[in-house]
Amino acid sequence: MKNKINSSLLTKNRVGKISEADHFQQQQYLEVVQSFARLTYESIYVIDYEKMAFEYVSDNPLFLCGHTSEEVLNMGYDFYFKNVPEDDLQLLNLINEAGFDFFEKLPGNTKKMYSITYDFHLVNEDGKHILINHKLTPLFLTSDKKLWKAMCIVSISHHKNAGNICIHKQGTNDVWELNIKHMVWRKIEKPKLSKRELEILRLHAQGLTINQIAEKIFVAPDTVKYYRRRIFDRLGVSNIVEALSYAVHNKII
C-alpha cells in the first residue's frame, strides 16, 4: 500500500483569504521582475517606451559595464551611446526599425507571444568588447496595442559576431531570421534533436565527461562522440560549450 504524502510537508506557508489591498499589489509588477532578477545570473532591465527610459535595472553585473544599477537606470538610452561601439549602434538602429515593423503587423494581444533576440557588443570598464545576447519581450501594451513596456534579458552570447537577429513565437517552433542586407524577415526551421541527442546534451549539462556518459547510457565512448558531432552539425556550433549555450538560449533543453 502506497504511503500518502502529508500535504503539510510540501509547504509550511498557509495563506488565508486575500484582502482587496493585497490584490491591489498585483499592480506592482516590478516586484515580480525584481524577484526574477534575484533568481537568475542574467541581467534584467525594463524599458518604458512612453518615457523612453529604463524603469528597472538589476544589479547583475554583465549589463552594467562597471556602473551601478542606479547609474545605468539614470542614464537610460544614453547607456547605449556610452557603452556600445559605433558599428553596433548602427546595427541596433536597424534591429529597432525592422523589429517594430514586424511587431506592428501582428494582431492584437498576440504581440505578447513574441520575443526578439540578437547579439551586440558592450564595452566594459577595461575597454574590452564583450559580445552579449539581448532578448526583449512585451510586458504591457497600450489600448491600441502599441508596445508600452518591455522586459530585456542580457547574457553572454554563444556566437562569435554581432547580429544573429531572430524573432520567436512562444509555445511554437516558429522562428523568423532577419536578413540584414535585404532587411527581410524569413521564416526558418528551429533545429530539432533526437531523443538520444537530447539525452547526451543534458548529461553534458550535468558535467559528465564523454566516458561517464558512455557508461551511463551503456554505449561506447565513440558512440557518444558520434552523437556529439551530430548535435554540433544540427545546431551549427563547433564545441560542446557552444552547443549547451545554444540549447539553453533556444529552450531546447
PDB file of C-alpha atoms in Angstrom, residues 65-205:
ATOM      1  CA  CYS A  65      29.860  47.867 -17.678  1.00  0.00           C
ATOM      2  CA  GLY A  66      31.328  48.880 -14.335  1.00  0.00           C
ATOM      3  CA  HIS A  67      28.477  51.213 -13.385  1.00  0.00           C
ATOM      4  CA  THR A  68      25.991  50.686 -10.579  1.00  0.00           C
ATOM      5  CA  SER A  69      22.462  49.646 -11.492  1.00  0.00           C
ATOM      6  CA  GLU A  70      21.229  53.046 -10.311  1.00  0.00           C
ATOM      7  CA  GLU A  71      23.689  54.828 -12.605  1.00  0.00           C
ATOM      8  CA  VAL A  72      22.558  52.774 -15.606  1.00  0.00           C
ATOM      9  CA  LEU A  73      18.924  53.399 -14.652  1.00  0.00           C
ATOM     10  CA  ASN A  74      19.557  57.142 -14.662  1.00  0.00           C
ATOM     11  CA  MET A  75      21.487  57.005 -17.955  1.00  0.00           C
ATOM     12  CA  GLY A  76      18.649  55.303 -19.774  1.00  0.00           C
ATOM     13  CA  TYR A  77      19.275  55.250 -23.521  1.00  0.00           C
ATOM     14  CA  ASP A  78      22.479  57.236 -23.037  1.00  0.00           C
ATOM     15  CA  PHE A  79      23.937  53.997 -21.656  1.00  0.00           C
ATOM     16  CA  TYR A  80      23.936  52.539 -25.170  1.00  0.00           C
ATOM     17  CA  PHE A  81      25.709  55.555 -26.644  1.00  0.00           C
ATOM     18  CA  LYS A  82      28.384  55.378 -23.953  1.00  0.00           C
ATOM     19  CA  ASN A  83      28.930  51.614 -23.892  1.00  0.00           C
ATOM     20  CA  VAL A  84      28.137  50.236 -27.369  1.00  0.00           C
ATOM     21  CA  PRO A  85      30.642  50.551 -30.270  1.00  0.00           C
ATOM     22  CA  GLU A  86      29.589  52.736 -33.213  1.00  0.00           C
ATOM     23  CA  ASP A  87      29.143  49.831 -35.652  1.00  0.00           C
ATOM     24  CA  ASP A  88      26.904  48.013 -33.192  1.00  0.00           C
ATOM     25  CA  LEU A  89      24.897  51.184 -32.524  1.00  0.00           C
ATOM     26  CA  GLN A  90      24.083  51.273 -36.234  1.00  0.00           C
ATOM     27  CA  LEU A  91      23.132  47.599 -36.026  1.00  0.00           C
ATOM     28  CA  LEU A  92      20.814  48.318 -33.079  1.00  0.00           C
ATOM     29  CA  ASN A  93      19.149  51.053 -35.104  1.00  0.00           C
ATOM     30  CA  LEU A  94      18.454  48.582 -37.940  1.00  0.00           C
ATOM     31  CA  ILE A  95      17.147  45.994 -35.481  1.00  0.00           C
ATOM     32  CA  ASN A  96      14.868  48.578 -33.885  1.00  0.00           C
ATOM     33  CA  GLU A  97      13.420  49.562 -37.248  1.00  0.00           C
ATOM     34  CA  ALA A  98      12.950  46.011 -38.555  1.00  0.00           C
ATOM     35  CA  GLY A  99      11.700  44.650 -35.230  1.00  0.00           C
ATOM     36  CA  PHE A 100       8.973  47.239 -34.800  1.00  0.00           C
ATOM     37  CA  ASP A 101       7.914  46.858 -38.449  1.00  0.00           C
ATOM     38  CA  PHE A 102       7.422  43.132 -37.769  1.00  0.00           C
ATOM     39  CA  PHE A 103       5.676  43.824 -34.458  1.00  0.00           C
ATOM     40  CA  GLU A 104       3.218  46.348 -35.909  1.00  0.00           C
ATOM     41  CA  LYS A 105       1.859  43.740 -38.338  1.00  0.00           C
ATOM     42  CA  LEU A 106       0.997  41.240 -35.601  1.00  0.00           C
ATOM     43  CA  PRO A 107      -2.649  41.002 -34.492  1.00  0.00           C
ATOM     44  CA  GLY A 108      -3.751  42.462 -31.133  1.00  0.00           C
ATOM     45  CA  ASN A 109      -2.742  40.766 -27.919  1.00  0.00           C
ATOM     46  CA  THR A 110      -0.856  38.014 -29.777  1.00  0.00           C
ATOM     47  CA  LYS A 111       2.026  40.508 -29.800  1.00  0.00           C
ATOM     48  CA  LYS A 112       2.790  39.420 -26.243  1.00  0.00           C
ATOM     49  CA  MET A 113       3.654  35.941 -27.517  1.00  0.00           C
ATOM     50  CA  TYR A 114       6.689  37.171 -29.451  1.00  0.00           C
ATOM     51  CA  SER A 115      10.249  37.918 -28.404  1.00  0.00           C
ATOM     52  CA  ILE A 116      13.265  39.175 -30.309  1.00  0.00           C
ATOM     53  CA  THR A 117      16.856  38.101 -29.710  1.00  0.00           C
ATOM     54  CA  TYR A 118      20.107  39.477 -31.107  1.00  0.00           C
ATOM     55  CA  ASP A 119      23.785  39.954 -30.290  1.00  0.00           C
ATOM     56  CA  PHE A 120      25.862  43.110 -29.925  1.00  0.00           C
ATOM     57  CA  HIS A 121      28.978  44.266 -28.116  1.00  0.00           C
ATOM     58  CA  LEU A 122      29.243  46.136 -24.840  1.00  0.00           C
ATOM     59  CA  VAL A 123      32.440  47.909 -23.836  1.00  0.00           C
ATOM     60  CA  ASN A 124      33.271  47.165 -20.189  1.00  0.00           C
ATOM     61  CA  GLU A 125      35.190  49.316 -17.728  1.00  0.00           C
ATOM     62  CA  ASP A 126      38.506  47.901 -19.016  1.00  0.00           C
ATOM     63  CA  GLY A 127      37.731  48.913 -22.591  1.00  0.00           C
ATOM     64  CA  LYS A 128      37.211  45.308 -23.656  1.00  0.00           C
ATOM     65  CA  HIS A 129      34.396  44.376 -26.032  1.00  0.00           C
ATOM     66  CA  ILE A 130      32.026  41.690 -24.743  1.00  0.00           C
ATOM     67  CA  LEU A 131      29.552  40.052 -27.134  1.00  0.00           C
ATOM     68  CA  ILE A 132      26.229  39.782 -25.332  1.00  0.00           C
ATOM     69  CA  ASN A 133      22.885  38.283 -26.245  1.00  0.00           C
ATOM     70  CA  HIS A 134      19.871  40.527 -25.795  1.00  0.00           C
ATOM     71  CA  LYS A 135      16.308  39.227 -25.532  1.00  0.00           C
ATOM     72  CA  LEU A 136      13.282  41.527 -25.458  1.00  0.00           C
ATOM     73  CA  THR A 137       9.613  40.700 -24.981  1.00  0.00           C
ATOM     74  CA  PRO A 138       6.493  42.821 -24.295  1.00  0.00           C
ATOM     75  CA  LEU A 139       5.308  43.382 -20.734  1.00  0.00           C
ATOM     76  CA  PHE A 140       2.452  45.808 -21.390  1.00  0.00           C
ATOM     77  CA  LEU A 141       0.638  47.038 -24.475  1.00  0.00           C
ATOM     78  CA  THR A 142      -1.370  50.244 -24.791  1.00  0.00           C
ATOM     79  CA  SER A 143      -5.104  50.120 -25.513  1.00  0.00           C
ATOM     80  CA  ASP A 144      -4.295  50.473 -29.216  1.00  0.00           C
ATOM     81  CA  LYS A 145      -1.798  47.580 -28.947  1.00  0.00           C
ATOM     82  CA  LYS A 146       1.404  49.584 -29.106  1.00  0.00           C
ATOM     83  CA  LEU A 147       4.377  48.298 -27.123  1.00  0.00           C
ATOM     84  CA  TRP A 148       4.398  50.256 -23.877  1.00  0.00           C
ATOM     85  CA  LYS A 149       6.852  48.396 -21.653  1.00  0.00           C
ATOM     86  CA  ALA A 150       9.265  45.562 -22.401  1.00  0.00           C
ATOM     87  CA  MET A 151      11.453  43.249 -20.353  1.00  0.00           C
ATOM     88  CA  CYS A 152      15.014  42.680 -21.542  1.00  0.00           C
ATOM     89  CA  ILE A 153      17.385  39.877 -20.561  1.00  0.00           C
ATOM     90  CA  VAL A 154      21.130  40.092 -21.167  1.00  0.00           C
ATOM     91  CA  SER A 155      23.545  37.141 -21.163  1.00  0.00           C
ATOM     92  CA  ILE A 156      26.838  36.145 -22.784  1.00  0.00           C
ATOM     93  CA  SER A 157      26.358  35.289 -26.466  1.00  0.00           C
ATOM     94  CA  HIS A 158      27.380  31.876 -27.796  1.00  0.00           C
ATOM     95  CA  HIS A 159      28.034  33.413 -31.228  1.00  0.00           C
ATOM     96  CA  LYS A 160      31.291  34.918 -32.473  1.00  0.00           C
ATOM     97  CA  ASN A 161      29.877  38.026 -34.183  1.00  0.00           C
ATOM     98  CA  ALA A 162      27.177  40.647 -33.628  1.00  0.00           C
ATOM     99  CA  GLY A 163      23.796  40.241 -35.330  1.00  0.00           C
ATOM    100  CA  ASN A 164      22.057  36.836 -35.274  1.00  0.00           C
ATOM    101  CA  ILE A 165      18.657  38.528 -35.151  1.00  0.00           C
ATOM    102  CA  CYS A 166      15.663  36.254 -34.639  1.00  0.00           C
ATOM    103  CA  ILE A 167      12.044  36.536 -33.528  1.00  0.00           C
ATOM    104  CA  HIS A 168      10.441  33.634 -31.654  1.00  0.00           C
ATOM    105  CA  LYS A 169       6.767  32.913 -31.039  1.00  0.00           C
ATOM    106  CA  GLN A 170       6.075  31.492 -27.584  1.00  0.00           C
ATOM    107  CA  GLY A 171       4.754  27.924 -27.487  1.00  0.00           C
ATOM    108  CA  THR A 172       5.662  27.176 -31.092  1.00  0.00           C
ATOM    109  CA  ASN A 173       8.703  26.329 -33.190  1.00  0.00           C
ATOM    110  CA  ASP A 174       8.101  29.433 -35.317  1.00  0.00           C
ATOM    111  CA  VAL A 175      11.284  31.453 -35.795  1.00  0.00           C
ATOM    112  CA  TRP A 176      11.980  34.375 -38.125  1.00  0.00           C
ATOM    113  CA  GLU A 177      15.515  35.447 -39.015  1.00  0.00           C
ATOM    114  CA  LEU A 178      16.402  38.922 -40.259  1.00  0.00           C
ATOM    115  CA  ASN A 179      18.483  39.233 -43.416  1.00  0.00           C
ATOM    116  CA  ILE A 180      20.323  42.480 -42.684  1.00  0.00           C
ATOM    117  CA  LYS A 181      21.455  43.007 -46.272  1.00  0.00           C
ATOM    118  CA  HIS A 182      17.919  42.988 -47.668  1.00  0.00           C
ATOM    119  CA  MET A 183      16.100  43.924 -44.413  1.00  0.00           C
ATOM    120  CA  VAL A 184      13.740  40.992 -44.893  1.00  0.00           C
ATOM    121  CA  TRP A 185      12.413  38.564 -42.286  1.00  0.00           C
ATOM    122  CA  ARG A 186      12.393  34.926 -43.391  1.00  0.00           C
ATOM    123  CA  LYS A 187      10.855  32.025 -41.538  1.00  0.00           C
ATOM    124  CA  ILE A 188      13.341  29.308 -40.642  1.00  0.00           C
ATOM    125  CA  GLU A 189      13.059  25.859 -39.122  1.00  0.00           C
ATOM    126  CA  LYS A 190      14.125  25.555 -35.498  1.00  0.00           C
ATOM    127  CA  PRO A 191      16.777  22.814 -35.082  1.00  0.00           C
ATOM    128  CA  LYS A 192      15.433  19.537 -33.703  1.00  0.00           C
ATOM    129  CA  LEU A 193      17.426  16.951 -31.796  1.00  0.00           C
ATOM    130  CA  SER A 194      16.630  13.270 -31.426  1.00  0.00           C
ATOM    131  CA  LYS A 195      15.853  11.791 -28.010  1.00  0.00           C
ATOM    132  CA  ARG A 196      19.338  10.329 -27.802  1.00  0.00           C
ATOM    133  CA  GLU A 197      20.964  13.619 -28.781  1.00  0.00           C
ATOM    134  CA  LEU A 198      18.932  15.468 -26.166  1.00  0.00           C
ATOM    135  CA  GLU A 199      19.862  12.885 -23.553  1.00  0.00           C
ATOM    136  CA  ILE A 200      23.577  13.273 -24.279  1.00  0.00           C
ATOM    137  CA  LEU A 201      23.334  17.058 -24.269  1.00  0.00           C
ATOM    138  CA  ARG A 202      21.551  17.040 -20.904  1.00  0.00           C
ATOM    139  CA  LEU A 203      24.159  14.712 -19.431  1.00  0.00           C
ATOM    140  CA  HIS A 204      26.872  17.077 -20.617  1.00  0.00           C
ATOM    141  CA  ALA A 205      24.945  19.900 -18.942  1.00  0.00           C
TER     142      ALA A 205
END
